[in-house]
Amino acid sequence: MTTNTLAALPGTAADRTDLAALILRVTNGVFFIIHALLKIVVFTPAGTAGFFESIGLPGPLAYLVIAAELFGGIALIVGFKTRLVSLALVPVLLGAIFTAHWSAGFIFSNQGGGWEYPAYWAVALIVQALIGSGLYSLDNRE
């Protein structure tokens, strides 16, 4: 799209920015909840702790990661402390990159899942922190 095409979209630039913040925030939040539920329902918390131990991390860290993903995801969806939560979740993804995914290489479709996806997701969270929660959030309730 050219700049002129974007200018022809309905609403002001601020309206579109608020909508973009909402879409990014909810998407990030839903993905974190999905990852938490995967660790809770499919792998189980104890199984996730075992995996953490198998890659040299303390097992109890798994429970903190699950909580961060679940409650951070909820906070992002509703737009509560969006900038802070977004930045707080970046280390979770960096941890995933440098522990679980690094040895599989960059491409996420590699066996063992490369670090492409968590790196992109970390960047999306940084963008979320920069643009904030947008108008449609608890952060902006009156």
PDB file of C-alpha atoms in Angstrom:
ATOM      1  CA  MET A   1       0.000   0.000   0.000  1.00  0.00           C
ATOM      2  CA  THR A   2       1.165   3.475  -0.705  1.00  0.00           C
ATOM      3  CA  THR A   3       0.931   6.323   1.765  1.00  0.00           C
ATOM      4  CA  ASN A   4      -2.059   7.665  -0.160  1.00  0.00           C
ATOM      5  CA  THR A   5      -3.834   4.320   0.130  1.00  0.00           C
ATOM      6  CA  LEU A   6      -3.268   4.262   3.891  1.00  0.00           C
ATOM      7  CA  ALA A   7      -4.580   7.802   4.173  1.00  0.00           C
ATOM      8  CA  ALA A   8      -7.792   6.670   2.461  1.00  0.00           C
ATOM      9  CA  LEU A   9      -8.534   4.059   5.162  1.00  0.00           C
ATOM     10  CA  PRO A  10     -11.371   5.027   7.513  1.00  0.00           C
ATOM     11  CA  GLY A  11     -10.522   6.755  10.776  1.00  0.00           C
ATOM     12  CA  THR A  12      -7.576   8.841  11.804  1.00  0.00           C
ATOM     13  CA  ALA A  13      -4.012   7.633  12.140  1.00  0.00           C
ATOM     14  CA  ALA A  14      -4.566   7.570  15.912  1.00  0.00           C
ATOM     15  CA  ASP A  15      -7.643   5.351  15.462  1.00  0.00           C
ATOM     16  CA  ARG A  16      -5.628   2.922  13.367  1.00  0.00           C
ATOM     17  CA  THR A  17      -2.788   2.940  15.908  1.00  0.00           C
ATOM     18  CA  ASP A  18      -5.239   2.112  18.714  1.00  0.00           C
ATOM     19  CA  LEU A  19      -6.664  -0.728  16.634  1.00  0.00           C
ATOM     20  CA  ALA A  20      -3.163  -1.995  15.796  1.00  0.00           C
ATOM     21  CA  ALA A  21      -2.210  -1.928  19.483  1.00  0.00           C
ATOM     22  CA  LEU A  22      -5.347  -3.918  20.330  1.00  0.00           C
ATOM     23  CA  ILE A  23      -4.718  -6.540  17.637  1.00  0.00           C
ATOM     24  CA  LEU A  24      -1.070  -6.967  18.612  1.00  0.00           C
ATOM     25  CA  ARG A  25      -1.860  -7.029  22.342  1.00  0.00           C
ATOM     26  CA  VAL A  26      -4.624  -9.627  22.067  1.00  0.00           C
ATOM     27  CA  THR A  27      -2.600 -11.792  19.686  1.00  0.00           C
ATOM     28  CA  ASN A  28       0.426 -11.758  21.983  1.00  0.00           C
ATOM     29  CA  GLY A  29      -1.797 -12.524  24.970  1.00  0.00           C
ATOM     30  CA  VAL A  30      -3.636 -15.410  23.321  1.00  0.00           C
ATOM     31  CA  PHE A  31      -0.349 -16.970  22.177  1.00  0.00           C
ATOM     32  CA  PHE A  32       1.065 -16.789  25.713  1.00  0.00           C
ATOM     33  CA  ILE A  33      -2.055 -18.423  27.136  1.00  0.00           C
ATOM     34  CA  ILE A  34      -1.829 -21.172  24.509  1.00  0.00           C
ATOM     35  CA  HIS A  35       1.796 -21.817  25.446  1.00  0.00           C
ATOM     36  CA  ALA A  36       0.932 -21.895  29.155  1.00  0.00           C
ATOM     37  CA  LEU A  37      -1.938 -24.320  28.532  1.00  0.00           C
ATOM     38  CA  LEU A  38       0.359 -26.517  26.450  1.00  0.00           C
ATOM     39  CA  LYS A  39       2.698 -26.746  29.437  1.00  0.00           C
ATOM     40  CA  ILE A  40      -0.205 -27.357  31.859  1.00  0.00           C
ATOM     41  CA  VAL A  41      -2.463 -29.717  29.894  1.00  0.00           C
ATOM     42  CA  VAL A  42      -0.220 -31.524  27.416  1.00  0.00           C
ATOM     43  CA  PHE A  43       3.246 -31.641  28.983  1.00  0.00           C
ATOM     44  CA  THR A  44       1.986 -31.155  32.592  1.00  0.00           C
ATOM     45  CA  PRO A  45       3.760 -28.812  34.988  1.00  0.00           C
ATOM     46  CA  ALA A  46       5.878 -31.667  36.356  1.00  0.00           C
ATOM     47  CA  GLY A  47       6.806 -32.741  32.825  1.00  0.00           C
ATOM     48  CA  THR A  48       7.718 -29.170  31.933  1.00  0.00           C
ATOM     49  CA  ALA A  49       9.871 -28.958  35.066  1.00  0.00           C
ATOM     50  CA  GLY A  50      11.555 -32.197  34.006  1.00  0.00           C
ATOM     51  CA  PHE A  51      12.245 -30.745  30.567  1.00  0.00           C
ATOM     52  CA  PHE A  52      13.734 -27.615  32.131  1.00  0.00           C
ATOM     53  CA  GLU A  53      16.029 -29.811  34.223  1.00  0.00           C
ATOM     54  CA  SER A  54      17.013 -31.823  31.135  1.00  0.00           C
ATOM     55  CA  ILE A  55      18.351 -28.662  29.473  1.00  0.00           C
ATOM     56  CA  GLY A  56      20.196 -27.507  32.587  1.00  0.00           C
ATOM     57  CA  LEU A  57      17.637 -25.147  34.100  1.00  0.00           C
ATOM     58  CA  PRO A  58      16.219 -25.428  37.614  1.00  0.00           C
ATOM     59  CA  GLY A  59      12.941 -27.381  37.532  1.00  0.00           C
ATOM     60  CA  PRO A  60      11.023 -24.837  39.665  1.00  0.00           C
ATOM     61  CA  LEU A  61      11.696 -22.204  36.991  1.00  0.00           C
ATOM     62  CA  ALA A  62       9.126 -24.025  34.839  1.00  0.00           C
ATOM     63  CA  TYR A  63       6.361 -23.059  37.266  1.00  0.00           C
ATOM     64  CA  LEU A  64       7.409 -19.405  37.108  1.00  0.00           C
ATOM     65  CA  VAL A  65       7.432 -19.513  33.315  1.00  0.00           C
ATOM     66  CA  ILE A  66       3.971 -21.100  33.236  1.00  0.00           C
ATOM     67  CA  ALA A  67       2.648 -18.415  35.594  1.00  0.00           C
ATOM     68  CA  ALA A  68       4.296 -15.628  33.583  1.00  0.00           C
ATOM     69  CA  GLU A  69       2.813 -16.944  30.346  1.00  0.00           C
ATOM     70  CA  LEU A  70      -0.667 -17.458  31.785  1.00  0.00           C
ATOM     71  CA  PHE A  71      -1.031 -14.268  33.816  1.00  0.00           C
ATOM     72  CA  GLY A  72       1.007 -12.194  31.372  1.00  0.00           C
ATOM     73  CA  GLY A  73      -1.227 -13.407  28.550  1.00  0.00           C
ATOM     74  CA  ILE A  74      -4.358 -12.449  30.455  1.00  0.00           C
ATOM     75  CA  ALA A  75      -2.907  -9.028  31.323  1.00  0.00           C
ATOM     76  CA  LEU A  76      -2.060  -8.388  27.672  1.00  0.00           C
ATOM     77  CA  ILE A  77      -5.505  -9.390  26.433  1.00  0.00           C
ATOM     78  CA  VAL A  78      -7.275  -6.986  28.786  1.00  0.00           C
ATOM     79  CA  GLY A  79      -4.597  -4.312  28.447  1.00  0.00           C
ATOM     80  CA  PHE A  80      -3.429  -4.191  32.066  1.00  0.00           C
ATOM     81  CA  LYS A  81       0.061  -2.710  32.566  1.00  0.00           C
ATOM     82  CA  THR A  82       0.746  -3.509  28.923  1.00  0.00           C
ATOM     83  CA  ARG A  83       4.150  -1.861  28.599  1.00  0.00           C
ATOM     84  CA  LEU A  84       5.472  -3.438  31.802  1.00  0.00           C
ATOM     85  CA  VAL A  85       4.040  -6.898  31.059  1.00  0.00           C
ATOM     86  CA  SER A  86       5.371  -6.831  27.492  1.00  0.00           C
ATOM     87  CA  LEU A  87       8.878  -6.032  28.687  1.00  0.00           C
ATOM     88  CA  ALA A  88       8.647  -8.562  31.524  1.00  0.00           C
ATOM     89  CA  LEU A  89       7.822 -11.342  29.042  1.00  0.00           C
ATOM     90  CA  VAL A  90      10.807 -10.618  26.765  1.00  0.00           C
ATOM     91  CA  PRO A  91      13.251 -12.463  29.094  1.00  0.00           C
ATOM     92  CA  VAL A  92      10.970 -15.532  28.980  1.00  0.00           C
ATOM     93  CA  LEU A  93      11.398 -15.627  25.213  1.00  0.00           C
ATOM     94  CA  LEU A  94      15.107 -14.872  25.360  1.00  0.00           C
ATOM     95  CA  GLY A  95      15.438 -17.753  27.804  1.00  0.00           C
ATOM     96  CA  ALA A  96      13.596 -20.002  25.364  1.00  0.00           C
ATOM     97  CA  ILE A  97      15.904 -18.892  22.560  1.00  0.00           C
ATOM     98  CA  PHE A  98      19.166 -19.492  24.393  1.00  0.00           C
ATOM     99  CA  THR A  99      18.206 -22.719  26.177  1.00  0.00           C
ATOM    100  CA  ALA A 100      15.590 -24.749  24.329  1.00  0.00           C
ATOM    101  CA  HIS A 101      15.873 -23.472  20.754  1.00  0.00           C
ATOM    102  CA  TRP A 102      19.405 -22.226  20.059  1.00  0.00           C
ATOM    103  CA  SER A 103      20.919 -25.613  19.232  1.00  0.00           C
ATOM    104  CA  ALA A 104      18.200 -26.260  16.618  1.00  0.00           C
ATOM    105  CA  GLY A 105      19.378 -23.323  14.519  1.00  0.00           C
ATOM    106  CA  PHE A 106      17.420 -20.324  13.315  1.00  0.00           C
ATOM    107  CA  ILE A 107      14.519 -21.739  11.282  1.00  0.00           C
ATOM    108  CA  PHE A 108      11.618 -22.708  13.538  1.00  0.00           C
ATOM    109  CA  SER A 109      10.616 -25.654  11.343  1.00  0.00           C
ATOM    110  CA  ASN A 110      13.987 -27.315  12.059  1.00  0.00           C
ATOM    111  CA  GLN A 111      13.848 -30.430  14.202  1.00  0.00           C
ATOM    112  CA  GLY A 112      13.607 -29.231  17.802  1.00  0.00           C
ATOM    113  CA  GLY A 113      12.242 -25.852  16.711  1.00  0.00           C
ATOM    114  CA  GLY A 114      14.776 -23.165  15.900  1.00  0.00           C
ATOM    115  CA  TRP A 115      14.813 -19.761  17.528  1.00  0.00           C
ATOM    116  CA  GLU A 116      13.159 -17.792  14.698  1.00  0.00           C
ATOM    117  CA  TYR A 117       9.665 -17.740  16.261  1.00  0.00           C
ATOM    118  CA  PRO A 118      10.626 -16.759  19.825  1.00  0.00           C
ATOM    119  CA  ALA A 119      12.940 -14.058  18.433  1.00  0.00           C
ATOM    120  CA  TYR A 120      10.143 -12.608  16.316  1.00  0.00           C
ATOM    121  CA  TRP A 121       7.790 -12.799  19.289  1.00  0.00           C
ATOM    122  CA  ALA A 122      10.289 -10.949  21.494  1.00  0.00           C
ATOM    123  CA  VAL A 123      10.454  -8.177  18.884  1.00  0.00           C
ATOM    124  CA  ALA A 124       6.628  -8.040  18.783  1.00  0.00           C
ATOM    125  CA  LEU A 125       6.613  -7.564  22.568  1.00  0.00           C
ATOM    126  CA  ILE A 126       9.150  -4.746  22.316  1.00  0.00           C
ATOM    127  CA  VAL A 127       6.959  -3.080  19.675  1.00  0.00           C
ATOM    128  CA  GLN A 128       3.969  -3.554  21.998  1.00  0.00           C
ATOM    129  CA  ALA A 129       5.873  -1.857  24.816  1.00  0.00           C
ATOM    130  CA  LEU A 130       6.762   1.032  22.518  1.00  0.00           C
ATOM    131  CA  ILE A 131       3.231   1.646  21.210  1.00  0.00           C
ATOM    132  CA  GLY A 132       1.476   0.852  24.492  1.00  0.00           C
ATOM    133  CA  SER A 133      -1.911  -0.679  25.054  1.00  0.00           C
ATOM    134  CA  GLY A 134      -3.998   1.605  22.883  1.00  0.00           C
ATOM    135  CA  LEU A 135      -7.371   3.067  23.665  1.00  0.00           C
ATOM    136  CA  TYR A 136      -9.203  -0.250  24.036  1.00  0.00           C
ATOM    137  CA  SER A 137      -7.622  -1.456  27.268  1.00  0.00           C
ATOM    138  CA  LEU A 138      -7.851  -1.368  31.039  1.00  0.00           C
ATOM    139  CA  ASP A 139      -4.795   0.893  31.002  1.00  0.00           C
ATOM    140  CA  ASN A 140      -7.002   3.580  29.427  1.00  0.00           C
ATOM    141  CA  ARG A 141     -10.205   3.155  31.418  1.00  0.00           C
ATOM    142  CA  GLU A 142     -11.670   6.350  32.777  1.00  0.00           C
TER     143      GLU A 142
END
